[in-house]
Amino acid sequence: MAEITFDRVTKVYPDGTSAVSELSLDIADGEFVVLVGPSGCGKTTALRMVAGLEEISRGELRIGGRVANHMLPRGRDIAMVFQNYALYPQKSVYNNMAFALKIRNVPKDEIDRRVREAARILGLTQYLERKPKALSGGQRQRVAMGRAIVREPQAFLMDEPLSNLDAKLRVDMRAEIARIQRMLGATTIYVTHDQVEAMTMGDRVAVMRGGILQQVDAPERLYEQPANLFVASFIGSPAMNLVEASLEAESGRLHCRFGDSSLAVSDICRQARPEIEAYAGRRVVVGFRSEDITDATSAPEAGADRRLKAVIEVREALGSEILAHFSLGEERAGLALAGDVIEEQDGGASSPRSRRFVARLGPRAPVREGERAELVVDTDRLHFFDPESGLALGRSRT
Amino acid sequence: MAALVTPVAMSRSVERSQRPRRMRLSTQRRLTGLVLSIPALALVVAFVVIPIVQAVYYSMTQWNGVTSTWIGPSAYTQTFHNPAFWQVLTNNGLLLLAVPFALAIPLGIAVLLHERVRGWKFFRSVYFLPTAISWVVIGMVAERFFAYDGPLDKIIGSHTDFLGSSSTALLALAITFVWSMIGTNTVIFLTGLATLDTTVQEAAFVDGATAWQSFSNVTLPHLKRFVQLAFIMTVISAFSALFSLIFVMTGGGPGYSTTTMEFFVYQTGFSQSEFGTAALYGIVLFVMMAVVGIVQLKLIRSE
Amino acid sequence: MARSAPTEWTAPAPPGTPVNVAGPSVPLAPARSRRSRARRGVLFLLMVAVAAVMLYPFYFMITTSFHTEAQYQTGHGSSISSWTTLGQTVPIGQQLLNSTLICAASIAIILVVSISAGFAFSKLQFRGSQGVFLALVGAMMVPLQSILIPEYVNVSRLGLTNNYTGAILVYAALGTPFATFLMTTYFRGLPDELIEAAVVDGLSYPATLWRVALPLALPAIATVTVLQFVQIWDDLLVGLLFLQNPAERPITVGLAVLASGRTTSVPILMAGSLVSALPAMVVYLGFQRYLVRGLTLGVGK
């Protein structure tokens, strides 16, 4: 196994479009790093550059300490799992796995040992003689994994390996891949557009957008401390509620006002994010996660400066919880929600986002569609962003 | 190629890390592609492209196989004064009129067969079978069929030598041609019908379309590409394979009444040893093919 | 073509029939089944009639071949004499061998060049490869007759009309454009990832063609082989001109020359025709689905 280093790696296509810009990322030996982002963010290009299928325009890529920019794929000793599995249709499962070893003139009994071991790990032993056509999607996925495993490579590269599976199988395979990766201790780069996959699988998650790395962090930190508006809105489902507000100092307290609503910034929050003091009297984007909202009946002690007067527009009962999509009454139209900010940054490219807030309430919260409700925000857990740069304020909180 | 240019410093560090004689993957890919396509290209250039250029040159010479004199472009004007040339050209034009029949009849057969007539698979094979026999064999049978007091005369009760009469020989040839195209075109259309998404037809019926409306609004548009394919195959056959039929059935006669351009080339070159003129007819044939091809393309584009 | 077998009268008539003016053929009510059955009967008879027309040449060839020339003129009696004398009139064994040789050699060349070029055009694009591809495919539209004179001059000047070589090369060159087109279309259908997987597994590009793409191309290879076999076996013009030595004539050319001479007895000609048609017919019936595929691969289905 080996570590992989991107050192200001850039990919510019002949037509001048740049797919990856100045990507710097250190992946430790045995680490599972997920590259995540919307389509066209450069994550797959980055992966293919590691595989040697895509040339590097500038910068340096090192695998196991050796500069790999111009190494041929076969010299890199990496294995790749493709989105459509790319199994050899005419070969049996056994031969699909054995093929790369045969090319490398690995002794026959060693090939056999490795293939059978991989088949055992993946539960493919009884399918070894079958052709890929005779397998289910999940089994094909396993064969693709097996083909990588038998190589015992320096690193595994996986390009959206689960996206062709149905939802339930995807959840199963997610855990399966993570389990195998930990068992083998294999350096792995995993590309996905699905932030849930990214959060559940990666030791660290690298969020990319427009060819630029936004943030690399452990999943929890990514969730708790998004570096900018994009990461805040991309990671987490439902997405973080984001709204443009004015930050006003009043008798020693900070309030963020948006529309008719006003939330007081708690002392804990102020201590954690001293940078926001400089924004008093200015505009910020304030964010709060849907689970940091409760209905007022279950938090009767909450002060008025934590309460929102909401109109419930859609109520989604999921059994274990209720997702309440709400607006802030008549002033709604005047509010600049996070979606707008993001859209401006994308040049209007992304799809229009919901103009509603979302609260994740307890299963018995007394909310009804079309009715008013009072909601309480956990103001210890507010997020702040600069509306111009989109960068998080006070990310340094530990 | 911009992608091949690397900063000097970096390529040096790369050379240190691996054997420098190794080519990059993308270079290998392009080079392999180039090398692999050369044999096909060489073959076609040597036997198709170069001869086209030569044909243009030869067409402006008077050449009997031994002595050759340069005439220049006036060779073409001379040819245009030759009445036989115009008759041959007319014959080609008349034979093109057979093409719609060579498409419509198979289309009808295919649509009917698609009704799941009992044994449709058997019928499909039967209709396809004549495609396997050579034009030479078809021509030999057709020659007897159209002969004086032959099977056709017996059927319609006449005593006509269809191939011996300049008023009927071309028609007999055209009928034989249409017959020979039925198998191929029927199978093309059947394949097209098999790929038809029946839910679209069902939607049309739910919308209240009659069978004919459904055919003209759903089936026929779907078959467009297959009709194009059949059209091209038929025209190519009319401009090249018809040679064998003529060679066997009529030898171009009586007179020039069944001589088409493709046969004219052969006759002029190898019976009359006028190589220059024959090459010129070849060029005319080439232009005719090009015109049909371009018109066909234009028709597709205009839709 | 996976279709369910036609069921009995309850089967909905597949829509899209111009002759059916009975209105929409959404599932037929049982009340209309009689009419439907009658219609099916008429259709069936119509198809039988078409079949008779299509099979007529075979009927003619078979019956005629079992006559003597005199019997053929009068239409009475039967004889196997044309079959027994066939070998003396026509060097049929030699001609079949010639046909086989020429077909095999030409097809071998066509396969080699079209597989490698098809793989290059679809998976190993180089600068200008698209243009080269279009030019190659465009050559498909050039009738041999339009370049017949220079072709003949070139090949005979090289002394290649005295043996099989000239004809083989001309057949190969004429077959290559369409074969390359088919192979390119076929290889385009293979996912790029398959090639990339092979490269990551450690293969060079030529090795990828040989070990991964080629085994997958067997259906396309079958298609090209069958199409070209029938084409070359049945061809007249090339064999007529580019094989100057009568002993090297393929069977189709041999028959055509005999037929154009108009001195050979018709029954013997028909017997010879049957013999010549048999290999192509066997190939056609045996590999029908590859032919259908080849005919329609260009449509992109």
XYZ file of C-alpha atoms in Angstrom, chain B residues 108-117 119-121 123-124 127 186 190, chain C residues 3 43 47:
21
model
C -45.878 -3.936 -47.703
C -44.687 -7.500 -47.278
C -42.835 -6.649 -44.087
C -45.815 -4.864 -42.544
C -48.096 -7.777 -43.370
C -45.628 -10.335 -42.059
C -45.316 -8.274 -38.920
C -48.992 -9.026 -38.297
C -47.726 -12.315 -36.893
C -48.975 -14.350 -39.809
C -45.219 -19.184 -39.779
C -43.854 -15.683 -40.270
C -40.364 -16.826 -39.393
C -41.740 -16.860 -44.608
C -39.009 -14.485 -43.617
C -38.159 -14.354 -48.778
C -38.055 -7.028 -46.577
C -38.834 -6.415 -40.653
C -41.111 -12.195 -30.004
C -52.965 -12.701 -45.105
C -47.791 -14.667 -47.897
